[in-house]
PDB file of C-alpha atoms and ligand atoms in Angstrom:
ATOM      1  CA  UNK A1398     149.132 -72.350 263.474  1.00 80.00           C
ATOM      2  CA  UNK A1399     150.923 -73.752 266.332  1.00 85.00           C
ATOM      3  CA  UNK A1400     152.480 -77.524 265.600  1.00 86.00           C
ATOM      4  CA  UNK A1401     150.245 -78.786 268.290  1.00 90.00           C
ATOM      5  CA  UNK A1402     147.215 -77.426 266.964  1.00 92.00           C
ATOM      6  CA  UNK A1403     148.035 -78.684 263.416  1.00 93.00           C
ATOM      7  CA  UNK A1404     148.300 -82.126 264.772  1.00 95.00           C
ATOM      8  CA  UNK A1405     145.081 -81.893 266.532  1.00 97.00           C
ATOM      9  CA  UNK A1406     143.366 -80.741 263.252  1.00 97.00           C
ATOM     10  CA  UNK A1407     145.025 -83.884 261.592  1.00 97.00           C
ATOM     11  CA  UNK A1408     143.604 -86.201 264.458  1.00 98.00           C
ATOM     12  CA  UNK A1409     140.171 -84.460 264.280  1.00 98.00           C
ATOM     13  CA  UNK A1410     140.078 -85.081 260.464  1.00 97.00           C
ATOM     14  CA  UNK A1411     140.693 -88.813 261.232  1.00 98.00           C
ATOM     15  CA  UNK A1412     138.408 -89.402 264.057  1.00 98.00           C
ATOM     16  CA  UNK A1413     135.524 -87.715 261.961  1.00 97.00           C
ATOM     17  CA  UNK A1414     136.175 -90.154 259.209  1.00 97.00           C
ATOM     18  CA  UNK A1415     136.220 -93.120 261.538  1.00 98.00           C
ATOM     19  CA  UNK A1416     133.298 -92.250 263.459  1.00 98.00           C
ATOM     20  CA  UNK A1417     131.278 -90.775 260.443  1.00 97.00           C
ATOM     21  CA  UNK A1418     130.940 -87.527 262.131  1.00 98.00           C
ATOM     22  CA  UNK A1419     130.270 -83.771 260.688  1.00 97.00           C
ATOM     23  CA  UNK A1420     131.313 -80.795 262.209  1.00 98.00           C
ATOM     24  CA  UNK A1421     129.021 -77.777 261.863  1.00 98.00           C
ATOM     25  CA  UNK A1422     129.860 -74.232 263.080  1.00 98.00           C
ATOM     26  CA  UNK A1423     127.929 -71.016 263.470  1.00 98.00           C
ATOM     27  CA  UNK A1424     129.125 -67.697 261.666  1.00 98.00           C
ATOM     28  CA  UNK A1425     130.126 -66.360 264.964  1.00 98.00           C
ATOM     29  CA  UNK A1426     132.902 -69.246 265.954  1.00 98.00           C
ATOM     30  CA  UNK A1427     136.360 -68.402 266.035  1.00 98.00           C
ATOM     31  CA  UNK A1428     138.407 -68.326 262.443  1.00 97.00           C
ATOM     32  CA  UNK A1429     140.047 -71.806 263.309  1.00 97.00           C
ATOM     33  CA  UNK A1430     136.788 -73.544 264.337  1.00 98.00           C
ATOM     34  CA  UNK A1431     135.201 -72.366 260.999  1.00 98.00           C
ATOM     35  CA  UNK A1432     138.059 -73.464 259.151  1.00 97.00           C
ATOM     36  CA  UNK A1433     137.860 -77.029 260.203  1.00 95.00           C
ATOM     37  CA  UNK A1434     134.128 -77.301 260.072  1.00 98.00           C
ATOM     38  CA  UNK A1435     132.479 -79.363 257.445  1.00 97.00           C
ATOM     39  CA  UNK A1436     129.499 -76.590 257.167  1.00 97.00           C
ATOM     40  CA  UNK A1437     129.404 -73.071 258.486  1.00 98.00           C
ATOM     41  CA  UNK A1438     126.256 -71.028 258.432  1.00 97.00           C
ATOM     42  CA  UNK A1439     123.502 -69.202 260.062  1.00 95.00           C
ATOM     43  CA  UNK A1440     120.953 -70.913 262.556  1.00 92.00           C
ATOM     44  CA  UNK A1441     118.444 -71.648 259.558  1.00 88.00           C
ATOM     45  CA  UNK A1442     121.061 -73.358 257.452  1.00 94.00           C
ATOM     46  CA  UNK A1443     122.521 -75.319 260.108  1.00 94.00           C
ATOM     47  CA  UNK A1444     119.326 -76.584 261.263  1.00 87.00           C
ATOM     48  CA  UNK A1445     118.272 -77.657 257.783  1.00 89.00           C
ATOM     49  CA  UNK A1446     121.530 -79.431 257.468  1.00 94.00           C
ATOM     50  CA  UNK A1447     121.188 -81.379 260.525  1.00 90.00           C
ATOM     51  CA  UNK A1448     117.691 -82.456 259.485  1.00 87.00           C
ATOM     52  CA  UNK A1449     119.330 -83.889 256.545  1.00 92.00           C
ATOM     53  CA  UNK A1450     122.736 -85.144 257.171  1.00 93.00           C
ATOM     54  CA  UNK A1451     123.292 -88.768 257.356  1.00 93.00           C
ATOM     55  CA  UNK A1452     126.310 -88.576 259.587  1.00 97.00           C
ATOM     56  CA  UNK A1453     126.262 -90.591 263.012  1.00 97.00           C
ATOM     57  CA  UNK A1454     127.638 -87.779 264.958  1.00 97.00           C
ATOM     58  CA  UNK A1455     127.155 -84.051 264.773  1.00 97.00           C
ATOM     59  CA  UNK A1456     129.670 -81.928 266.574  1.00 98.00           C
ATOM     60  CA  UNK A1457     127.924 -78.593 267.191  1.00 98.00           C
ATOM     61  CA  UNK A1458     130.145 -75.506 267.225  1.00 98.00           C
ATOM     62  CA  UNK A1459     127.993 -72.979 268.619  1.00 98.00           C
ATOM     63  CA  UNK A1460     125.750 -72.555 271.833  1.00 98.00           C
ATOM     64  CA  UNK A1461     123.383 -74.924 273.647  1.00 98.00           C
ATOM     65  CA  UNK A1462     120.061 -74.107 271.953  1.00 97.00           C
ATOM     66  CA  UNK A1463     121.647 -74.663 268.494  1.00 97.00           C
ATOM     67  CA  UNK A1464     122.868 -78.317 269.563  1.00 97.00           C
ATOM     68  CA  UNK A1465     119.367 -79.069 271.024  1.00 97.00           C
ATOM     69  CA  UNK A1466     117.731 -78.007 267.822  1.00 96.00           C
ATOM     70  CA  UNK A1467     120.019 -80.628 265.939  1.00 96.00           C
ATOM     71  CA  UNK A1468     119.190 -83.115 268.376  1.00 96.00           C
ATOM     72  CA  UNK A1469     115.388 -82.355 268.019  1.00 96.00           C
ATOM     73  CA  UNK A1470     115.549 -82.603 264.398  1.00 95.00           C
ATOM     74  CA  UNK A1471     117.696 -85.694 264.382  1.00 93.00           C
ATOM     75  CA  UNK A1472     116.721 -87.770 267.586  1.00 94.00           C
ATOM     76  CA  UNK A1473     118.793 -90.979 266.240  1.00 95.00           C
ATOM     77  CA  UNK A1474     122.036 -89.101 266.140  1.00 95.00           C
ATOM     78  CA  UNK A1475     124.549 -88.435 268.897  1.00 97.00           C
ATOM     79  CA  UNK A1476     124.662 -84.534 268.855  1.00 97.00           C
ATOM     80  CA  UNK A1477     127.828 -83.375 270.808  1.00 98.00           C
ATOM     81  CA  UNK A1478     128.249 -79.781 272.111  1.00 98.00           C
ATOM     82  CA  UNK A1479     132.085 -79.258 272.652  1.00 98.00           C
ATOM     83  CA  UNK A1480     131.805 -76.463 275.463  1.00 98.00           C
ATOM     84  CA  UNK A1481     128.874 -77.310 277.719  1.00 97.00           C
ATOM     85  CA  UNK A1482     128.665 -73.945 279.251  1.00 98.00           C
ATOM     86  CA  UNK A1483     128.579 -72.452 275.863  1.00 98.00           C
ATOM     87  CA  UNK A1484     124.619 -71.116 276.629  1.00 98.00           C
ATOM     88  CA  UNK A1485     122.796 -68.084 275.163  1.00 98.00           C
ATOM     89  CA  UNK A1486     121.615 -65.450 277.761  1.00 98.00           C
ATOM     90  CA  UNK A1487     118.735 -64.290 275.476  1.00 98.00           C
ATOM     91  CA  UNK A1488     117.476 -67.971 275.385  1.00 98.00           C
ATOM     92  CA  UNK A1489     117.579 -68.180 279.247  1.00 98.00           C
ATOM     93  CA  UNK A1490     115.243 -65.137 279.436  1.00 98.00           C
ATOM     94  CA  UNK A1491     112.392 -67.220 278.483  1.00 98.00           C
ATOM     95  CA  UNK A1492     111.358 -69.788 280.775  1.00 98.00           C
ATOM     96  CA  UNK A1493     108.557 -72.355 280.601  1.00 98.00           C
ATOM     97  CA  UNK A1494     106.562 -70.953 283.571  1.00 98.00           C
ATOM     98  CA  UNK A1495     106.709 -67.382 282.472  1.00 98.00           C
ATOM     99  CA  UNK A1496     105.705 -68.433 278.901  1.00 98.00           C
ATOM    100  CA  UNK A1497     102.698 -70.479 280.154  1.00 98.00           C
ATOM    101  CA  UNK A1498     101.557 -67.432 282.182  1.00 98.00           C
ATOM    102  CA  UNK A1499     102.004 -65.034 279.260  1.00 98.00           C
ATOM    103  CA  UNK A1500      99.962 -67.361 276.983  1.00 98.00           C
ATOM    104  CA  UNK A1501      97.126 -67.224 279.241  1.00 98.00           C
ATOM    105  CA  UNK A1502      97.040 -63.311 278.474  1.00 98.00           C
ATOM    106  CA  UNK A1503      96.660 -63.834 274.479  1.00 98.00           C
ATOM    107  CA  UNK A1504      94.460 -66.880 273.958  1.00 97.00           C
ATOM    108  CA  UNK A1505      93.990 -66.025 270.297  1.00 97.00           C
ATOM    109  CA  UNK A1506      97.877 -65.450 269.549  1.00 98.00           C
ATOM    110  CA  UNK A1507      99.920 -67.923 267.811  1.00 98.00           C
ATOM    111  CA  UNK A1508     102.963 -68.407 269.842  1.00 98.00           C
ATOM    112  CA  UNK A1509     106.132 -68.004 267.817  1.00 98.00           C
ATOM    113  CA  UNK A1510     109.717 -68.578 269.201  1.00 98.00           C
ATOM    114  CA  UNK A1511     113.019 -67.416 267.770  1.00 98.00           C
ATOM    115  CA  UNK A1512     115.244 -70.601 267.456  1.00 97.00           C
ATOM    116  CA  UNK A1513     117.295 -68.999 270.306  1.00 98.00           C
ATOM    117  CA  UNK A1514     114.991 -70.715 272.853  1.00 98.00           C
ATOM    118  CA  UNK A1515     115.317 -73.879 274.918  1.00 98.00           C
ATOM    119  CA  UNK A1516     113.702 -77.252 273.686  1.00 98.00           C
ATOM    120  CA  UNK A1517     111.252 -76.905 276.699  1.00 98.00           C
ATOM    121  CA  UNK A1518     110.060 -73.301 275.522  1.00 98.00           C
ATOM    122  CA  UNK A1519     109.941 -74.552 271.732  1.00 98.00           C
ATOM    123  CA  UNK A1520     107.645 -77.271 272.945  1.00 98.00           C
ATOM    124  CA  UNK A1521     105.158 -74.723 274.129  1.00 98.00           C
ATOM    125  CA  UNK A1522     105.230 -72.742 270.814  1.00 98.00           C
ATOM    126  CA  UNK A1523     103.099 -73.352 267.576  1.00 98.00           C
ATOM    127  CA  UNK A1524     106.023 -72.501 265.136  1.00 98.00           C
ATOM    128  CA  UNK A1525     109.774 -71.631 265.303  1.00 98.00           C
ATOM    129  CA  UNK A1526     111.794 -68.898 263.325  1.00 97.00           C
ATOM    130  CA  UNK A1527     115.121 -67.798 262.782  1.00 97.00           C
ATOM    131  CA  UNK A1528     116.409 -64.292 261.976  1.00 97.00           C
ATOM    132  CA  UNK A1529     116.443 -65.115 258.233  1.00 96.00           C
ATOM    133  CA  UNK A1530     112.943 -66.406 257.956  1.00 97.00           C
ATOM    134  CA  UNK A1531     110.930 -64.464 261.081  1.00 98.00           C
ATOM    135  CA  UNK A1532     109.115 -62.172 258.640  1.00 98.00           C
ATOM    136  CA  UNK A1533     108.129 -65.010 256.267  1.00 98.00           C
ATOM    137  CA  UNK A1534     106.917 -67.250 259.032  1.00 98.00           C
ATOM    138  CA  UNK A1535     105.036 -64.560 260.789  1.00 98.00           C
ATOM    139  CA  UNK A1536     103.267 -63.728 257.388  1.00 98.00           C
ATOM    140  CA  UNK A1537     102.402 -67.349 256.975  1.00 98.00           C
ATOM    141  CA  UNK A1538     100.302 -67.464 260.020  1.00 97.00           C
ATOM    142  CA  UNK A1539      96.589 -67.247 259.847  1.00 97.00           C
ATOM    143  CA  UNK A1540      96.234 -65.592 263.580  1.00 98.00           C
ATOM    144  CA  UNK A1541      95.989 -61.846 263.394  1.00 97.00           C
ATOM    145  CA  UNK A1542      97.783 -61.705 266.902  1.00 98.00           C
ATOM    146  CA  UNK A1543     101.075 -63.304 267.648  1.00 98.00           C
ATOM    147  CA  UNK A1544     103.097 -63.663 270.958  1.00 98.00           C
ATOM    148  CA  UNK A1545     106.796 -63.672 269.852  1.00 98.00           C
ATOM    149  CA  UNK A1546     109.346 -65.122 272.409  1.00 98.00           C
ATOM    150  CA  UNK A1547     112.233 -63.836 273.277  1.00 98.00           C
ATOM    151  CA  UNK A1548     113.826 -61.362 271.257  1.00 98.00           C
ATOM    152  CA  UNK A1549     112.149 -57.806 271.513  1.00 98.00           C
ATOM    153  CA  UNK A1550     114.174 -56.329 268.815  1.00 98.00           C
ATOM    154  CA  UNK A1551     113.719 -58.952 266.135  1.00 98.00           C
ATOM    155  CA  UNK A1552     110.195 -59.066 267.154  1.00 98.00           C
ATOM    156  CA  UNK A1553     109.830 -55.338 266.880  1.00 98.00           C
ATOM    157  CA  UNK A1554     111.618 -55.348 263.339  1.00 98.00           C
ATOM    158  CA  UNK A1555     109.265 -58.112 262.346  1.00 98.00           C
ATOM    159  CA  UNK A1556     106.308 -55.860 263.428  1.00 98.00           C
ATOM    160  CA  UNK A1557     107.501 -53.058 261.409  1.00 98.00           C
ATOM    161  CA  UNK A1558     107.464 -55.289 258.260  1.00 98.00           C
ATOM    162  CA  UNK A1559     104.168 -56.887 259.047  1.00 98.00           C
ATOM    163  CA  UNK A1560     102.025 -54.123 260.249  1.00 97.00           C
ATOM    164  CA  UNK A1561      98.537 -56.083 259.541  1.00 97.00           C
ATOM    165  CA  UNK A1562      99.322 -58.359 262.714  1.00 98.00           C
ATOM    166  CA  UNK A1563      99.221 -57.583 266.491  1.00 98.00           C
ATOM    167  CA  UNK A1564     102.768 -58.716 267.619  1.00 98.00           C
ATOM    168  CA  UNK A1565     102.915 -58.858 271.489  1.00 98.00           C
ATOM    169  CA  UNK A1566     106.878 -58.579 272.383  1.00 98.00           C
ATOM    170  CA  UNK A1567     108.634 -60.598 275.114  1.00 98.00           C
ATOM    171  CA  UNK A1568     111.449 -58.564 277.072  1.00 98.00           C
ATOM    172  CA  UNK A1569     114.488 -60.392 275.932  1.00 98.00           C
ATOM    173  CA  UNK A1570     117.323 -59.498 274.041  1.00 98.00           C
ATOM    174  CA  UNK A1571     120.790 -60.593 273.162  1.00 98.00           C
ATOM    175  CA  UNK A1572     123.392 -58.880 275.461  1.00 98.00           C
ATOM    176  CA  UNK A1573     125.958 -58.534 272.547  1.00 98.00           C
ATOM    177  CA  UNK A1574     123.680 -56.959 270.015  1.00 98.00           C
ATOM    178  CA  UNK A1575     121.486 -54.717 272.539  1.00 98.00           C
ATOM    179  CA  UNK A1576     124.532 -52.733 273.600  1.00 97.00           C
ATOM    180  CA  UNK A1577     124.619 -51.167 270.294  1.00 98.00           C
ATOM    181  CA  UNK A1578     123.297 -47.676 270.322  1.00 98.00           C
ATOM    182  CA  UNK A1579     122.225 -44.995 267.923  1.00 98.00           C
ATOM    183  CA  UNK A1580     125.306 -42.941 269.083  1.00 98.00           C
ATOM    184  CA  UNK A1581     127.749 -45.802 267.959  1.00 98.00           C
ATOM    185  CA  UNK A1582     126.075 -45.790 264.645  1.00 98.00           C
ATOM    186  CA  UNK A1583     126.505 -42.273 264.065  1.00 98.00           C
ATOM    187  CA  UNK A1584     130.320 -42.134 265.458  1.00 98.00           C
ATOM    188  CA  UNK A1585     130.892 -45.043 262.956  1.00 98.00           C
ATOM    189  CA  UNK A1586     129.331 -43.473 260.149  1.00 98.00           C
ATOM    190  CA  UNK A1587     131.075 -40.138 260.822  1.00 98.00           C
ATOM    191  CA  UNK A1588     134.457 -42.126 260.737  1.00 98.00           C
ATOM    192  CA  UNK A1589     133.650 -44.113 257.574  1.00 98.00           C
ATOM    193  CA  UNK A1590     131.029 -42.110 255.702  1.00 98.00           C
ATOM    194  CA  UNK A1591     131.282 -44.020 252.506  1.00 97.00           C
ATOM    195  CA  UNK A1592     130.562 -47.412 254.247  1.00 98.00           C
ATOM    196  CA  UNK A1593     127.284 -49.257 254.165  1.00 98.00           C
ATOM    197  CA  UNK A1594     125.930 -50.397 257.416  1.00 99.00           C
ATOM    198  CA  UNK A1595     124.754 -53.844 257.621  1.00 99.00           C
ATOM    199  CA  UNK A1596     123.037 -54.968 260.753  1.00 98.00           C
ATOM    200  CA  UNK A1597     121.646 -58.036 262.628  1.00 98.00           C
ATOM    201  CA  UNK A1598     117.918 -57.811 263.707  1.00 98.00           C
ATOM    202  CA  UNK A1599     118.908 -58.531 267.193  1.00 98.00           C
ATOM    203  CA  UNK A1600     120.153 -54.986 267.273  1.00 99.00           C
ATOM    204  CA  UNK A1601     117.842 -52.163 268.574  1.00 98.00           C
ATOM    205  CA  UNK A1602     115.350 -50.300 266.411  1.00 98.00           C
ATOM    206  CA  UNK A1603     117.540 -47.149 266.610  1.00 98.00           C
ATOM    207  CA  UNK A1604     120.152 -49.144 265.215  1.00 98.00           C
ATOM    208  CA  UNK A1605     118.219 -50.769 262.637  1.00 98.00           C
ATOM    209  CA  UNK A1606     116.577 -47.614 261.379  1.00 98.00           C
ATOM    210  CA  UNK A1607     120.032 -46.057 260.406  1.00 98.00           C
ATOM    211  CA  UNK A1608     121.166 -49.403 258.706  1.00 98.00           C
ATOM    212  CA  UNK A1609     121.428 -49.851 254.752  1.00 98.00           C
ATOM    213  CA  UNK A1610     120.523 -53.579 255.245  1.00 98.00           C
ATOM    214  CA  UNK A1611     119.211 -55.841 257.960  1.00 98.00           C
ATOM    215  CA  UNK A1612     119.551 -59.254 257.790  1.00 98.00           C
ATOM    216  CA  UNK A1613     120.729 -62.868 259.327  1.00 97.00           C
ATOM    217  CA  UNK A1614     124.398 -63.473 259.512  1.00 97.00           C
ATOM    218  CA  UNK A1615     124.151 -65.601 256.211  1.00 96.00           C
ATOM    219  CA  UNK A1616     122.165 -62.684 254.690  1.00 97.00           C
ATOM    220  CA  UNK A1617     124.766 -60.184 255.698  1.00 98.00           C
ATOM    221  CA  UNK A1618     127.338 -62.321 254.053  1.00 98.00           C
ATOM    222  CA  UNK A1619     125.396 -62.849 250.868  1.00 98.00           C
ATOM    223  CA  UNK A1620     124.640 -58.721 250.623  1.00 98.00           C
ATOM    224  CA  UNK A1621     128.290 -58.030 251.063  1.00 98.00           C
ATOM    225  CA  UNK A1622     129.384 -60.473 248.448  1.00 98.00           C
ATOM    226  CA  UNK A1623     126.766 -59.236 245.769  1.00 98.00           C
ATOM    227  CA  UNK A1624     127.241 -55.619 246.426  1.00 98.00           C
ATOM    228  CA  UNK A1625     128.871 -53.183 244.275  1.00 98.00           C
ATOM    229  CA  UNK A1626     129.977 -51.216 247.375  1.00 98.00           C
ATOM    230  CA  UNK A1627     133.547 -51.883 248.866  1.00 98.00           C
ATOM    231  CA  UNK A1628     133.215 -50.620 252.444  1.00 98.00           C
ATOM    232  CA  UNK A1629     130.861 -51.896 255.242  1.00 99.00           C
ATOM    233  CA  UNK A1630     130.306 -51.338 258.841  1.00 99.00           C
ATOM    234  CA  UNK A1631     129.208 -54.546 260.483  1.00 99.00           C
ATOM    235  CA  UNK A1632     126.583 -54.437 263.294  1.00 99.00           C
ATOM    236  CA  UNK A1633     126.726 -58.076 264.371  1.00 98.00           C
ATOM    237  CA  UNK A1634     129.159 -60.426 266.223  1.00 98.00           C
ATOM    238  CA  UNK A1635     132.956 -60.273 265.252  1.00 98.00           C
ATOM    239  CA  UNK A1636     133.006 -63.904 264.043  1.00 98.00           C
ATOM    240  CA  UNK A1637     131.413 -63.180 260.819  1.00 98.00           C
ATOM    241  CA  UNK A1638     134.411 -60.949 259.800  1.00 98.00           C
ATOM    242  CA  UNK A1639     136.317 -64.144 258.846  1.00 98.00           C
ATOM    243  CA  UNK A1640     133.988 -65.199 256.129  1.00 98.00           C
ATOM    244  CA  UNK A1641     133.207 -61.622 254.902  1.00 98.00           C
ATOM    245  CA  UNK A1642     137.263 -60.929 254.664  1.00 98.00           C
ATOM    246  CA  UNK A1643     137.479 -64.415 252.937  1.00 98.00           C
ATOM    247  CA  UNK A1644     134.920 -64.092 250.398  1.00 98.00           C
ATOM    248  CA  UNK A1645     135.806 -60.420 249.387  1.00 98.00           C
ATOM    249  CA  UNK A1646     139.442 -59.851 249.777  1.00 98.00           C
ATOM    250  CA  UNK A1647     139.213 -56.613 248.006  1.00 98.00           C
ATOM    251  CA  UNK A1648     136.549 -55.157 250.193  1.00 98.00           C
ATOM    252  CA  UNK A1649     136.943 -53.533 253.544  1.00 98.00           C
ATOM    253  CA  UNK A1650     134.932 -54.301 256.629  1.00 98.00           C
ATOM    254  CA  UNK A1651     134.831 -52.616 259.914  1.00 98.00           C
ATOM    255  CA  UNK A1652     133.127 -53.876 263.153  1.00 98.00           C
ATOM    256  CA  UNK A1653     130.772 -51.134 264.215  1.00 98.00           C
ATOM    257  CA  UNK A1654     131.804 -51.057 267.686  1.00 98.00           C
ATOM    258  CA  UNK A1655     134.635 -53.273 269.241  1.00 97.00           C
ATOM    259  CA  UNK A1656     131.938 -54.778 271.822  1.00 96.00           C
ATOM    260  CA  UNK A1657     130.183 -56.882 269.176  1.00 98.00           C
ATOM    261  CA  UNK A1658     131.683 -60.026 270.735  1.00 98.00           C
ATOM    262  CA  UNK A1659     129.648 -62.857 272.010  1.00 98.00           C
ATOM    263  CA  UNK A1660     131.613 -64.516 274.851  1.00 98.00           C
ATOM    264  CA  UNK A1661     129.502 -68.021 274.698  1.00 98.00           C
ATOM    265  CA  UNK A1662     130.366 -68.205 271.067  1.00 98.00           C
ATOM    266  CA  UNK A1663     133.959 -67.761 271.620  1.00 98.00           C
ATOM    267  CA  UNK A1664     134.217 -70.649 274.046  1.00 98.00           C
ATOM    268  CA  UNK A1665     134.559 -73.340 271.592  1.00 98.00           C
ATOM    269  CA  UNK A1666     138.220 -74.026 270.363  1.00 98.00           C
ATOM    270  CA  UNK A1667     140.197 -76.434 268.001  1.00 98.00           C
ATOM    271  CA  UNK A1668     141.148 -78.307 271.333  1.00 97.00           C
ATOM    272  CA  UNK A1669     137.469 -78.702 272.629  1.00 98.00           C
ATOM    273  CA  UNK A1670     136.326 -79.990 269.048  1.00 98.00           C
ATOM    274  CA  UNK A1671     139.120 -82.514 269.467  1.00 98.00           C
ATOM    275  CA  UNK A1672     138.217 -83.535 272.936  1.00 98.00           C
ATOM    276  CA  UNK A1673     134.457 -83.701 271.739  1.00 98.00           C
ATOM    277  CA  UNK A1674     135.269 -86.206 269.092  1.00 98.00           C
ATOM    278  CA  UNK A1675     137.741 -88.250 271.221  1.00 98.00           C
ATOM    279  CA  UNK A1676     135.597 -88.596 274.334  1.00 98.00           C
ATOM    280  CA  UNK A1677     132.233 -88.005 272.738  1.00 97.00           C
ATOM    281  CA  UNK A1678     131.464 -85.041 274.870  1.00 97.00           C
ATOM    282  CA  UNK A1679     129.391 -83.250 275.575  1.00 98.00           C
ATOM    283  CA  UNK A1680     126.242 -85.338 274.516  1.00 98.00           C
ATOM    284  CA  UNK A1681     122.802 -83.620 274.305  1.00 98.00           C
ATOM    285  CA  UNK A1682     119.961 -85.691 275.733  1.00 98.00           C
ATOM    286  CA  UNK A1683     116.326 -84.513 275.804  1.00 98.00           C
ATOM    287  CA  UNK A1684     113.194 -85.522 277.305  1.00 98.00           C
ATOM    288  CA  UNK A1685     111.467 -87.556 274.483  1.00 97.00           C
ATOM    289  CA  UNK A1686     107.916 -85.969 275.128  1.00 98.00           C
ATOM    290  CA  UNK A1687     109.577 -82.347 275.093  1.00 98.00           C
ATOM    291  CA  UNK A1688     111.603 -82.998 272.105  1.00 98.00           C
ATOM    292  CA  UNK A1689     108.601 -84.420 270.241  1.00 98.00           C
ATOM    293  CA  UNK A1690     106.676 -81.172 270.944  1.00 98.00           C
ATOM    294  CA  UNK A1691     109.529 -79.015 269.866  1.00 98.00           C
ATOM    295  CA  UNK A1692     110.319 -80.845 266.915  1.00 97.00           C
ATOM    296  CA  UNK A1693     106.635 -79.986 265.664  1.00 98.00           C
ATOM    297  CA  UNK A1694     107.446 -76.179 266.090  1.00 98.00           C
ATOM    298  CA  UNK A1695     110.905 -76.588 264.259  1.00 96.00           C
ATOM    299  CA  UNK A1696     109.276 -78.722 261.530  1.00 95.00           C
ATOM    300  CA  UNK A1697     106.422 -76.263 260.994  1.00 97.00           C
ATOM    301  CA  UNK A1698     109.289 -73.645 260.342  1.00 96.00           C
ATOM    302  CA  UNK A1699     111.229 -75.774 257.930  1.00 94.00           C
ATOM    303  CA  UNK A1700     108.059 -76.401 255.970  1.00 96.00           C
ATOM    304  CA  UNK A1701     107.220 -72.508 255.498  1.00 96.00           C
TER     305      UNK A1701
HETATM  306  P1  13P B 646     121.742 -66.086 262.743  1.00 88.30           P
HETATM  307  O1  13P B 646     123.145 -66.902 262.584  1.00 88.30           O
HETATM  308  O2  13P B 646     120.530 -66.926 262.487  1.00 88.30           O
HETATM  309  O3  13P B 646     121.685 -64.747 262.027  1.00 88.30           O
HETATM  310  O4  13P B 646     121.813 -65.974 264.393  1.00 88.30           O
HETATM  311  C1  13P B 646     122.566 -65.095 264.962  1.00 88.30           C
HETATM  312  C2  13P B 646     122.584 -65.287 266.398  1.00 88.30           C
HETATM  313  O5  13P B 646     122.526 -64.655 267.378  1.00 88.30           O
HETATM  314  C3  13P B 646     122.778 -66.861 266.949  1.00 88.30           C
HETATM  315  O6  13P B 646     122.732 -66.895 268.144  1.00 88.30           O
HETATM  316 FE1  SF4 B 647     122.914 -65.341 272.345  1.00 88.30          FE
HETATM  317 FE2  SF4 B 647     123.501 -63.014 271.184  1.00 88.30          FE
HETATM  318 FE3  SF4 B 647     125.358 -64.930 271.674  1.00 88.30          FE
HETATM  319 FE4  SF4 B 647     123.507 -65.068 269.688  1.00 88.30          FE
HETATM  320  S1  SF4 B 647     125.033 -63.611 269.777  1.00 88.30           S
HETATM  321  S2  SF4 B 647     124.438 -66.646 271.182  1.00 88.30           S
HETATM  322  S3  SF4 B 647     121.688 -64.244 270.697  1.00 88.30           S
HETATM  323  S4  SF4 B 647     124.237 -64.033 273.198  1.00 88.30           S
END
């Protein structure tokens, strides 16, 4: 680590104590940011943590919808997103107007949104889910019909697991995971025939049917730790390799394709966390009424 970065890390620790702040980071963040965070996890763990922490400031190292969710669950706290341009193209694929239009087509459907949506879209939904609990959330719904927003791949994976419900899919997708193809899996498997394939449900069906395990980032980390296997092909964003390698120094992990990089997750650096704490930036503020309605959807998820 460069001396100036080491100095920044020390100053971050000092400011954190002084301001009663916590730093939370998603599993896709760069190694140095994961290293300095108080909590690292998947979307579900981080939203649970933000609902319960008694810190005054949450510095959210992730993307915009995650910091928004933290603010919705902890409206009295200051929530900072160190890089204001760190968005999620999949979340942008669902707009409020388009959702209202779609809801009219399916008046009997429960509206379930992946946490990768804006606060305004969450406000139009009955319940939220993450990739770790989507199947459980949809099974918990009394309706036979579900409108699932915005990830077509996660939605189709859940539809396969819950065949008794009619699930209407939105056409959104993650630009990073959707790029992986059947050919990519077959090529990687031929190079590493003794490796297990662990895939995120944001990948296409043609990838998921060839995987040995499908789960959220935290579930992939848990699976690799408990498995007696020692080689794995990883079909999710490369940031996860940091924890996989740290937890399992004797196991080998290969990224399934070199393209598994989310540019938005890579925007946050030690320097941006330093600036966030020093200048209180960039603060997430939400319309009160929207936040209140979105909170119902998130709390319904946390109660499942
Ligand atoms: P999880 O950490 O919940 O698996 O989410 C993956 C993701 O794409 C977040 O943007
Ligand atoms: Fe959005 Fe995909 Fe990046 Fe997650 S990995 S933040 S879904 S673009």
